[in-house]
Short mmCIF file of C-alpha atoms in Angstrom, two decimals:
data_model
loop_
_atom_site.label_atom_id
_atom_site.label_comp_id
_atom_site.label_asym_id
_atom_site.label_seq_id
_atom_site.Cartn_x
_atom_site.Cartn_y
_atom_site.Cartn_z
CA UNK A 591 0.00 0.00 0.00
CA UNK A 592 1.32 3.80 -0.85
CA UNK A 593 2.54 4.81 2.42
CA UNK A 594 0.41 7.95 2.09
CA UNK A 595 -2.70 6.41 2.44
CA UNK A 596 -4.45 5.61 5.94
CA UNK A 597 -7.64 3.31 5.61
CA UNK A 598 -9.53 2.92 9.05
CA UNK A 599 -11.85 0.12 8.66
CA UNK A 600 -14.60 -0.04 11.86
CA UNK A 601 -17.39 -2.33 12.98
CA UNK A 602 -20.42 -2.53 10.40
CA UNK A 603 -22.71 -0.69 13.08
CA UNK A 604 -20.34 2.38 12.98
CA UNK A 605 -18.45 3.30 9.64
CA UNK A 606 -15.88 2.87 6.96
CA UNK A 607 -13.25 5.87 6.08
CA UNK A 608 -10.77 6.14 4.15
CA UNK A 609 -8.80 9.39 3.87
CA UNK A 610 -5.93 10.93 2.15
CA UNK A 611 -4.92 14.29 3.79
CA UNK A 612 -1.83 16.31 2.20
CA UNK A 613 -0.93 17.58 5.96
CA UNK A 614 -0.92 14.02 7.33
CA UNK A 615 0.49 11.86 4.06
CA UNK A 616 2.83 14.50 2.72
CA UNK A 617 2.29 16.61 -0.55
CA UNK A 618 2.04 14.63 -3.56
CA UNK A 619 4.75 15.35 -5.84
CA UNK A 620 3.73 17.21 -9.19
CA UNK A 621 0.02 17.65 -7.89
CA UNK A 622 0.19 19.50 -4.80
CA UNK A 623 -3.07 20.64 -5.33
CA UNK A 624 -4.75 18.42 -4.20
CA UNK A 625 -5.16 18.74 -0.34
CA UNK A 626 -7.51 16.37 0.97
CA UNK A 627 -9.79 13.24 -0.88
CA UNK A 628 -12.08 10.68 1.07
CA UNK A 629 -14.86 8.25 1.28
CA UNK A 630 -17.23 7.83 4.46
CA UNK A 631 -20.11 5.39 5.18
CA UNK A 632 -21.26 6.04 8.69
CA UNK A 633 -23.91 3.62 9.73
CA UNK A 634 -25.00 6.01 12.90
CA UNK A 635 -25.15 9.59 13.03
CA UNK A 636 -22.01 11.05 12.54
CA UNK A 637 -21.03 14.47 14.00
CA UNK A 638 -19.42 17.25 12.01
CA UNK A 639 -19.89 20.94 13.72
CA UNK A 640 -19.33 23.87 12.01
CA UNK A 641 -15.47 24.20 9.90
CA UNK A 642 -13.67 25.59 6.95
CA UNK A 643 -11.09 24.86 4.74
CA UNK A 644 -8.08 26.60 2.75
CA UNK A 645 -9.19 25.33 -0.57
CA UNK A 646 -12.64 24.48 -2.20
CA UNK A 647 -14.42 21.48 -1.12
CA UNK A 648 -16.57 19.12 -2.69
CA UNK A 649 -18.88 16.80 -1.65
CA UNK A 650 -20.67 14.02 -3.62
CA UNK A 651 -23.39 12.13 -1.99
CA UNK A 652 -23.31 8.08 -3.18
CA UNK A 653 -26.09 7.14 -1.11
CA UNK A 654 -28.38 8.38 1.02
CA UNK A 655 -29.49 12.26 1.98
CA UNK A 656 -26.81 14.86 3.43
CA UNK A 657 -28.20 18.21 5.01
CA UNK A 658 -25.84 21.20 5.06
CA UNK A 659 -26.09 24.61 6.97
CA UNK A 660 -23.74 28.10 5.25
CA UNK A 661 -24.59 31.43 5.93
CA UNK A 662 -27.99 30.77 7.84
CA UNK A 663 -29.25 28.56 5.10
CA UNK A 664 -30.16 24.61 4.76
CA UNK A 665 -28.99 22.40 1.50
CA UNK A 666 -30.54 19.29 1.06
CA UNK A 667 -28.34 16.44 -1.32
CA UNK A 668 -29.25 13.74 -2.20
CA UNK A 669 -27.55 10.92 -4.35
CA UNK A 670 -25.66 12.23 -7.22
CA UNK A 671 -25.69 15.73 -5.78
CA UNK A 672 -22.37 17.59 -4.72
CA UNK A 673 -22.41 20.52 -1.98
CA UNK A 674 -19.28 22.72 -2.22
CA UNK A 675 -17.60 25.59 0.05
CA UNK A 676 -15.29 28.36 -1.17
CA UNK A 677 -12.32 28.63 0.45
CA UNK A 678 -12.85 30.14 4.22
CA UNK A 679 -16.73 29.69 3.97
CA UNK A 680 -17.69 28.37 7.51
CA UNK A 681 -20.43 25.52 7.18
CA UNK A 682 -21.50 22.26 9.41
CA UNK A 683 -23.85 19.45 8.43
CA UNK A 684 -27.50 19.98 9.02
CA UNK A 685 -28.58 20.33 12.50
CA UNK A 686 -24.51 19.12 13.16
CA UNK A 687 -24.59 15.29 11.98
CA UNK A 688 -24.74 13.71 9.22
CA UNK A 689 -27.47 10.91 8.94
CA UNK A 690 -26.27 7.12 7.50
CA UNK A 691 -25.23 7.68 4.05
CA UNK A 692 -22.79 7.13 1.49
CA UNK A 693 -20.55 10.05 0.22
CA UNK A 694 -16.72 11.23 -1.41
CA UNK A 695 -15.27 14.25 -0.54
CA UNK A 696 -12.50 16.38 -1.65
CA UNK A 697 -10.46 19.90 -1.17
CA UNK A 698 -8.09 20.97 -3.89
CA UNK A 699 -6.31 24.62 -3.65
CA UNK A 700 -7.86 27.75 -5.67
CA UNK A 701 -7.11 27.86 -9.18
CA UNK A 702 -5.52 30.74 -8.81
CA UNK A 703 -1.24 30.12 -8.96
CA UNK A 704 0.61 29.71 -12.19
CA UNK A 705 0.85 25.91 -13.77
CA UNK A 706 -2.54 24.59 -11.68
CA UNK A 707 -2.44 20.95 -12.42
CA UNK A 708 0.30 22.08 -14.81
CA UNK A 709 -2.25 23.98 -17.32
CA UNK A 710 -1.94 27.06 -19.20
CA UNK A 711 -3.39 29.81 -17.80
CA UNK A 712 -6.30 30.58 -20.17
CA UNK A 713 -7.54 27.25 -18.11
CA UNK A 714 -6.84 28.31 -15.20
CA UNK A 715 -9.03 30.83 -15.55
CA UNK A 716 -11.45 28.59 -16.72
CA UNK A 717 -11.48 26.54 -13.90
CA UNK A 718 -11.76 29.52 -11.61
CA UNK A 719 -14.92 31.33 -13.57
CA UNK A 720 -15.88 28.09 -13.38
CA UNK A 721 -15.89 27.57 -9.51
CA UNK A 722 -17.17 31.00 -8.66
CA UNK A 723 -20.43 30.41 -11.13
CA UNK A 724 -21.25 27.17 -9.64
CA UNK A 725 -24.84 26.98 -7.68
CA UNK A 726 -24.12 25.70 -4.08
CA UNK A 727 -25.79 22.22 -5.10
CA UNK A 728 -25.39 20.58 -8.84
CA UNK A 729 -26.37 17.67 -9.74
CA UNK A 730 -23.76 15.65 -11.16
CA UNK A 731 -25.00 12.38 -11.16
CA UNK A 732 -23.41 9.37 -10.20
CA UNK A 733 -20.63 9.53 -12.62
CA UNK A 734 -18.16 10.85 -10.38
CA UNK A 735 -18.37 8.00 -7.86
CA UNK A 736 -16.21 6.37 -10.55
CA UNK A 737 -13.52 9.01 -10.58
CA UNK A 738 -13.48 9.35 -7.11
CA UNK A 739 -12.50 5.67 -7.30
CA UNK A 740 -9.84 6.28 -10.09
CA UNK A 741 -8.19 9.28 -8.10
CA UNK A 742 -8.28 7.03 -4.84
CA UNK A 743 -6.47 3.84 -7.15
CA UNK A 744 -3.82 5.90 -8.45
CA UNK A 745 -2.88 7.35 -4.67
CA UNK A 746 -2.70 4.01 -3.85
CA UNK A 747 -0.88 3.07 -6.51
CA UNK A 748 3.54 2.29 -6.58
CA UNK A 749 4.10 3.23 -9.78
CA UNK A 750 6.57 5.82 -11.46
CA UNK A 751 3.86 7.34 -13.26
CA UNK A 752 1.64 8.31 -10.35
CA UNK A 753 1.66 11.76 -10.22
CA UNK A 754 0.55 11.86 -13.75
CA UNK A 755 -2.30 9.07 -12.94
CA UNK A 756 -3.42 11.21 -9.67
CA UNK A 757 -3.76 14.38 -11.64
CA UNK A 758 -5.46 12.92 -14.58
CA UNK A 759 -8.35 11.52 -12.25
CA UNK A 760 -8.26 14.81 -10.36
CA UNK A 761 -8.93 17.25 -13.51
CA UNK A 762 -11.65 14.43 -15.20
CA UNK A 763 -13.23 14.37 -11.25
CA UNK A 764 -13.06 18.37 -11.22
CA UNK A 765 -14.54 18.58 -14.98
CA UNK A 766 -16.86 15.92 -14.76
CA UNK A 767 -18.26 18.48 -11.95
CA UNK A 768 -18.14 21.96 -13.11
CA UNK A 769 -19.60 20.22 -16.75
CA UNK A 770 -21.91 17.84 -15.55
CA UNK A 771 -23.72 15.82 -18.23
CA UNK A 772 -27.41 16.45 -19.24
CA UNK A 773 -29.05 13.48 -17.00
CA UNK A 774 -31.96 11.86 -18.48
CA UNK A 775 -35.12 11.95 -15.60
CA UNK A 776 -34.84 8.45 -13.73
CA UNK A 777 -38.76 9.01 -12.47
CA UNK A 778 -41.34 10.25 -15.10
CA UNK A 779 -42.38 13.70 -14.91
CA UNK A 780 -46.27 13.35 -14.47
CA UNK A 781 -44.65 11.70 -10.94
CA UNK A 782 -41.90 14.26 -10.05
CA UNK A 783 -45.15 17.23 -9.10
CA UNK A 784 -47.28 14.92 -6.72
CA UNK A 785 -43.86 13.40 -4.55
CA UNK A 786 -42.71 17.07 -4.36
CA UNK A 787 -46.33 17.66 -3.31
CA UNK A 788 -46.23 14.53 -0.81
CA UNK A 789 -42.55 15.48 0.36
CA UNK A 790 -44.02 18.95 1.12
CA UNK A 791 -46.90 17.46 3.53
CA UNK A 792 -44.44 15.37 5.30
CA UNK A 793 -42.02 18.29 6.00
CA UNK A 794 -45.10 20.42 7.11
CA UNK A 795 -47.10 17.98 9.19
CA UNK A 796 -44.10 15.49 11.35
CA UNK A 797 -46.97 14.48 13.23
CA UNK A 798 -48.49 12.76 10.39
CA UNK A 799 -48.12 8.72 10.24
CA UNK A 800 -48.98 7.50 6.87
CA UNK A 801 -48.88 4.12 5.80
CA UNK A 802 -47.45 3.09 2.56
CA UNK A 803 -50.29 2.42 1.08
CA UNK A 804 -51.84 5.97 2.15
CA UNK A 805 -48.80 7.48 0.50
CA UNK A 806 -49.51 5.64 -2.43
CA UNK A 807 -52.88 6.51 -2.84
CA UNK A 808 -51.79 10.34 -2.73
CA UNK A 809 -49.74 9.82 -5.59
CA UNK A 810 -52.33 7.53 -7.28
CA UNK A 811 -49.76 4.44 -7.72
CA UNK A 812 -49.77 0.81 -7.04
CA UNK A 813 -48.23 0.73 -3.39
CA UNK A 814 -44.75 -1.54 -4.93
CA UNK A 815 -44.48 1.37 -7.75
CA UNK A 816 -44.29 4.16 -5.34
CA UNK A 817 -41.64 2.50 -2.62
CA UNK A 818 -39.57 2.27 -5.84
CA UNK A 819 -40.27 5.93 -6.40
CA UNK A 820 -39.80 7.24 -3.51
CA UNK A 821 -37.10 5.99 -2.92
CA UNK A 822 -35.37 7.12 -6.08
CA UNK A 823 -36.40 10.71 -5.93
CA UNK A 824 -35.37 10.67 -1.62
CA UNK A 825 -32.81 8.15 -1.76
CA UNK A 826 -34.55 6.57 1.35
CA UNK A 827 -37.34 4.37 1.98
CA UNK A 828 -41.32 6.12 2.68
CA UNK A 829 -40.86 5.13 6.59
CA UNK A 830 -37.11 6.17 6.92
CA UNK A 831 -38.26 9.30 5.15
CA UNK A 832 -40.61 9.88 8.01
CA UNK A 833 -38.37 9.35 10.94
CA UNK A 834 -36.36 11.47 9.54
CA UNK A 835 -38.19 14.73 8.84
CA UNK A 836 -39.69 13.74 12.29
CA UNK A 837 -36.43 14.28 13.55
CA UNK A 838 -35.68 17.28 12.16
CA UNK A 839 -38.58 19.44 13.23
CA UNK A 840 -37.53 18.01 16.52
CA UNK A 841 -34.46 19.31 16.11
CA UNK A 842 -35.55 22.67 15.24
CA UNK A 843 -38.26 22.63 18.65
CA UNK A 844 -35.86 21.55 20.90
CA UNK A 845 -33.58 24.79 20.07
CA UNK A 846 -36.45 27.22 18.90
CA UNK A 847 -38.67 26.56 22.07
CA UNK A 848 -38.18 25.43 25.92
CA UNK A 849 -41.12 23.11 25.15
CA UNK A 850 -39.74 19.87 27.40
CA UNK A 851 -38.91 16.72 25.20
CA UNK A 852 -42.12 14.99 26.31
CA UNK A 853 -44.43 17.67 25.08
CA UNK A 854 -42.16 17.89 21.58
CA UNK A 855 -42.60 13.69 21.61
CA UNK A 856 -45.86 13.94 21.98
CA UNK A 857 -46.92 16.61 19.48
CA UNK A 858 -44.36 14.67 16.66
CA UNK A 859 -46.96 12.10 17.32
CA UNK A 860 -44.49 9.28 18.87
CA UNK A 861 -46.07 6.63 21.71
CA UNK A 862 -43.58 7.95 24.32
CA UNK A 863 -41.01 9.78 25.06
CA UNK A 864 -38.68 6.56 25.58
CA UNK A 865 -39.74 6.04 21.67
CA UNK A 866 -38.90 9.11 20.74
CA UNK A 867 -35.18 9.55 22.59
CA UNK A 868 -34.43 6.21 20.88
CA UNK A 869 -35.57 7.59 17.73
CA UNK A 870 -33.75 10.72 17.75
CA UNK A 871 -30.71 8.76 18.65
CA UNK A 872 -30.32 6.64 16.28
CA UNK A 873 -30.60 9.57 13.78
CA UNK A 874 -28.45 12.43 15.40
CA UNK A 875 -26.26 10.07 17.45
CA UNK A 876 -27.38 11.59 20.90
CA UNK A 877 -29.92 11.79 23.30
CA UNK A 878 -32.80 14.73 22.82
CA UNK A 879 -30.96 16.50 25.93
CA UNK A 880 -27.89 16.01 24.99
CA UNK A 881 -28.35 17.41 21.42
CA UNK A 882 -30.33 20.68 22.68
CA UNK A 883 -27.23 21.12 25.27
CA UNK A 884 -24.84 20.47 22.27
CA UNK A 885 -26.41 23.22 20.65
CA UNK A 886 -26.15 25.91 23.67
CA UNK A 887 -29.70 25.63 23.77
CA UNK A 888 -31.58 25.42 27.81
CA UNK A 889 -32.06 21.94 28.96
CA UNK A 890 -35.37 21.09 30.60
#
């Protein structure tokens, strides 16, 4: 293995990293541009409070839905979607964990110096119109997953041609995002109003416990149709969809009000509060109290 690799490999109920960090490895020779690539699959909650970074970072979702908080705003992802930061841009994840999911991440430096992954500077500038033009979301696809995977081969890689192998995946991974491809719709459009409709209810009413098949009647599709759906328009499943916007308006109550966590149980429609604690945990990683106290808010 490349000695500048470090691959932590944990128990299936907590997560899978691997990480290469510049500061840590050492600066790749002929591509010290790039500053910091990874892959994460956390199975719980994971936390990650508010940061920034020298360079511009990029995050592609593989699996799963990502939340992210900037400048008093939210940013939903979801698979195929990549959140980035500018350089010095302060930003958490949403509500301060990320939920189980799937994702790649990277930071390269501004393209800003002379010889940027050894181009000329007409692309240079390129790349850096380029950056600054970019909406805080794009959709990419999933496309990149497979780049991400060449640019983590070739730092793992022994061979005397690596730097050349590591910058090649790095500029197709960094074009392959600023020039995403036209994606053809993966759910039919006479579909995509009535889940954005659905998806709408569920944010505005937690306290509302559909079944599947109630969902499915909404939409006005056979019960088997719409999991399949749903689940490709969310990237999760109609009940883990629930929980978790559950969740998240709990979230917001339990640092918006002083309302104690049985009354904020009991009006997100859960059995008990013991239901609801175990609920919350598995989501966020912590107990109600210990996530309002976490966020500086008063503990009842």
């Amino acid at each position: 293995m490349n000695p500048y690799i470090k691959v932590s490999g944990m128990t299936e109920k907590q997560q899978i990293r691997w990480t290469f960090d510049c500061n840590r490895d050492g600066i790749i020779d002929g591509v010290s541009e790039l500053l910091v690539v990874g892959f994460d699959e956390p199975r719980t909650a994971l936390p990650l409070p508010y940061h920034e970074h020298n360079g511009f970072e990029f995050v592609l979702v593989e699996r799963g839905r990502v939340g992210w908080e900037l400048g008093g705003s939210l940013y939903e992802t979801g698979a195929g979607d990549v959140f980035h930061t500018a350089p010095g841009e302060l930003h958490r994840a949403g509500y301060n964990a990320i939920e189980p999911s799937r994702f790649w991440w990277l930071i390269v430096t501004p393209p800003e110096k002379d010889h940027w992954l050894r181009l000329p500077p007409k692309e240079i500038k390129q790349f850096s119109r380029a950056f600054a033009a970019l909406p805080r979301v794009v959709h990419t696809g999933l496309d990149p997953v497979v780049s991400f995977g060449e640019l983590r081969r070739s730092l793992m890689s022994a061979t005397l041609l690596q730097s050349t192998m590591i910058r090649n995946a790095l500029l197709g991974l960094l074009l392959q995002i600023v020039h995403p491809k036209q994606l053809a719709a993966g759910i039919a459009d006479d579909l995509r109003q009535p889940l954005s409709a659905l998806i709408q209810r569920i944010e505005a009413e937690p306290e509302w416990r559909p079944s599947v098949d109630e969902m499915a009647a909404c939409i006005r599709i056979s019960p088997s149709h719409f999991f399949r759906c749903f689940q490709d328009y969310t990237g999760f499943s109609p009940m883990a969809y629930l929980e978790r916007s559950r969740v998240k308006k709990a979230c917001e109550r339990l640092v918006g009000t002083d309302d104690s966590v049985t009354v904020i149980s009991g009006e997100l429609g859960y059995a008990s509060s013991q239901h609801f604690a175990t609920a919350f945990k598995r989501l966020t990683g912590m107990t109600p109290l210990q996530w309002r106290k976490s966020q500086g808010a008063t503990t009842r």
